Amino acid sequence: MRRILGRVPVALAVAALALAVGSTAEFAPHANAASDAFYEYTGETPLSSFEPGAILDTRTLPYHVSGFATPLTAVQLLYRTTDAQHRPAVGVTSILVPPGGDPAKAVAYQSFYDSLNPEDSPSRSIAGDVSFGGLVNSMEATLIAPLLAQGFAVIVDDTEGEHADFAAGPEYGMNTLDSIRAATHSPATGLNADARIGLIGYSGGAIATNWAAALAPSYAPDVDARLVGAAEGGVLVNPARNLSYISGSIGWSGVAAMAIIGIARSYDIDFTPYLNSYGAQIIDRLSNASIANVLFQYPGLTWQQLAKPEYADPNSVPPFVEAVRKIDLGLAPTPTTPMFIGQGANGELEGSDGSKPGIGHGDGVMLAGDVRALANQYCATGNPAIQYQQYDLLSHVPSMVPWTPTALAWLTARFAGEPAPTSCGAIAPGNSLAPQL
C-alpha cells in the first residue's frame, strides 16, 4: 500500500480541479443551457417517421472555448438517432468548419466528457455555456486544433445522447454514426455527402469510436463505406472485468457508481431493490455527476459497499448481468475499418492494483489484457489492419501524451491513402473475452 500511495501524487493533477472546487454544488445544471429550446424536437411529425441521421434543426454560431467566442464558425444540428433500447431519439452534434477546409474530408472527434449531466455535453460548451463538468470540453480544444489546422472539418457529437447515458456504448456508437450522416448531408456545413471520414477518441471518446466502428457495417453501411480509419486510446472492453479492476482503487473506484447509474438510465433498470442504504445514498448523490466529481473522491469504494449482503456478487443481479453484456465490446461485431489502438498498462500510478488474478495490469481504469485480446480478436476475425501500441510505463491520463500525436499522424496517413500498418501476429495474448457476468 505504501508503494502505491507513494505514486499517487503523479496522478493527483488529474483530479486537482475537482478536489479544489469540491464535489457537491457542481452537479446543478447550468440555468441558461437548461432553457435552450434547440435541444428539443417539437415538430408535429412523429420522430419515428424520420430516418436515422435526418436533420431536425440547424443553427450557426461562434465556436466557444471556456465561454469565450472565437472567430471559428460552428454549425450545430439537431438530428434523429437511436437510443440504447433502439427507440427513436434526438441528438445534437457540432461541426467546426475551418476556413478553406476540404469539403471531401472530415474527422469525427469523440469527446471524453464522461458525465451524467446533459449540460456538460460538448455542444453546450461550444455554444458558450460553462459548467464544471463541461470544462473538459475546453481542454479538448487543444486536441481538435491540429485537425482544424490540417483543413479537416471536425464533427463533435454529444455521444452520450440527450439524457447523458454514460457508459452505454451501443448508444454512443449509433449517435456518432448518425451525427456523421447529419453533418455530411447538411447544406450549412458545406461537406460533401460522400466525404471521407476518420474517427478518433480517447477514454470515453474511445467508447464512442470503437462502437461506431463496430456497428457501422450493420447500422450505417453508408458511413462505413466512407470510413478511412479509427484511432482510439484507453479502451473499455469488458465492463464487468473493469468493475473488478477498479473496485477498491484509490482514484477510479467512484466511476463504478457512475456506470451503475448510466446503465440504469440507459436500459430503464431500477437497482433500488439491490442497494443498501449507503448505496442508495451514493447513487442519488452522483445521479447528475461528471467524471471530475468522482476521481480520487471515493477511495476504496467497492460494489459490496453499495449492495445488500445477498447481492454482494454482481452475478446475483440479473438486470445488471443482462445490461453489461449489451455494452461488452468483446461481444460486438468486428469493425471493417483500419484501427490504431493505444493502451496504458501502469495503473498503479493512479492507484489501481494490477495484481488481481485474471485481471492483470491496466492503466488505472481500462485493462490492457482486455484491449490486447480485443485487438487479437479483430485480427483473427477478418480485420488485418489493426495496429496496437502499449505504454507499459504509463497510466490512463499520461498515456494521452504519446498517444495523441501518434493517433493524429496515423489518421492523417489514412486520409493520404497510405496502407494501414498492422500489429496482427505480434500482439501479446490478453485476457479471455468470455463474459464475466
Short mmCIF file of N, CA and C in Angstrom, two decimals, residues 4 13 55 58 136 151 153 251 315 329 415 432:
data_model
loop_
_atom_site.label_atom_id
_atom_site.label_comp_id
_atom_site.label_asym_id
_atom_site.label_seq_id
_atom_site.Cartn_x
_atom_site.Cartn_y
_atom_site.Cartn_z
N ILE A 4 2.06 2.08 -3.46
CA ILE A 4 1.03 2.66 -4.32
C ILE A 4 0.78 4.11 -3.93
N ALA A 13 -2.74 15.37 -10.18
CA ALA A 13 -3.01 16.53 -11.04
C ALA A 13 -4.26 16.31 -11.87
N ILE A 55 -31.93 15.53 -40.37
CA ILE A 55 -31.71 16.81 -39.69
C ILE A 55 -33.05 17.41 -39.30
N THR A 58 -31.27 23.37 -37.35
CA THR A 58 -29.90 23.83 -37.61
C THR A 58 -29.71 25.22 -37.03
N VAL A 136 -13.90 20.01 -19.38
CA VAL A 136 -13.07 19.12 -20.19
C VAL A 136 -13.21 19.45 -21.67
N GLY A 151 -7.02 21.36 -42.14
CA GLY A 151 -8.11 21.55 -43.08
C GLY A 151 -9.28 20.61 -42.92
N ALA A 153 -12.75 19.44 -41.48
CA ALA A 153 -13.92 19.79 -40.69
C ALA A 153 -13.97 18.78 -39.54
N GLY A 251 -8.13 5.93 -7.02
CA GLY A 251 -8.55 7.02 -7.86
C GLY A 251 -9.84 6.82 -8.63
N ASN A 315 -23.18 -11.10 -10.02
CA ASN A 315 -23.88 -12.12 -10.79
C ASN A 315 -25.28 -12.39 -10.27
N LEU A 329 -17.78 -4.84 -25.51
CA LEU A 329 -17.22 -4.78 -26.86
C LEU A 329 -16.72 -6.13 -27.34
N PHE A 415 -5.98 9.21 -44.51
CA PHE A 415 -6.57 10.12 -45.49
C PHE A 415 -5.68 10.27 -46.71
N SER A 432 -9.22 -13.54 -21.40
CA SER A 432 -10.35 -14.14 -22.07
C SER A 432 -11.41 -13.08 -22.28
#
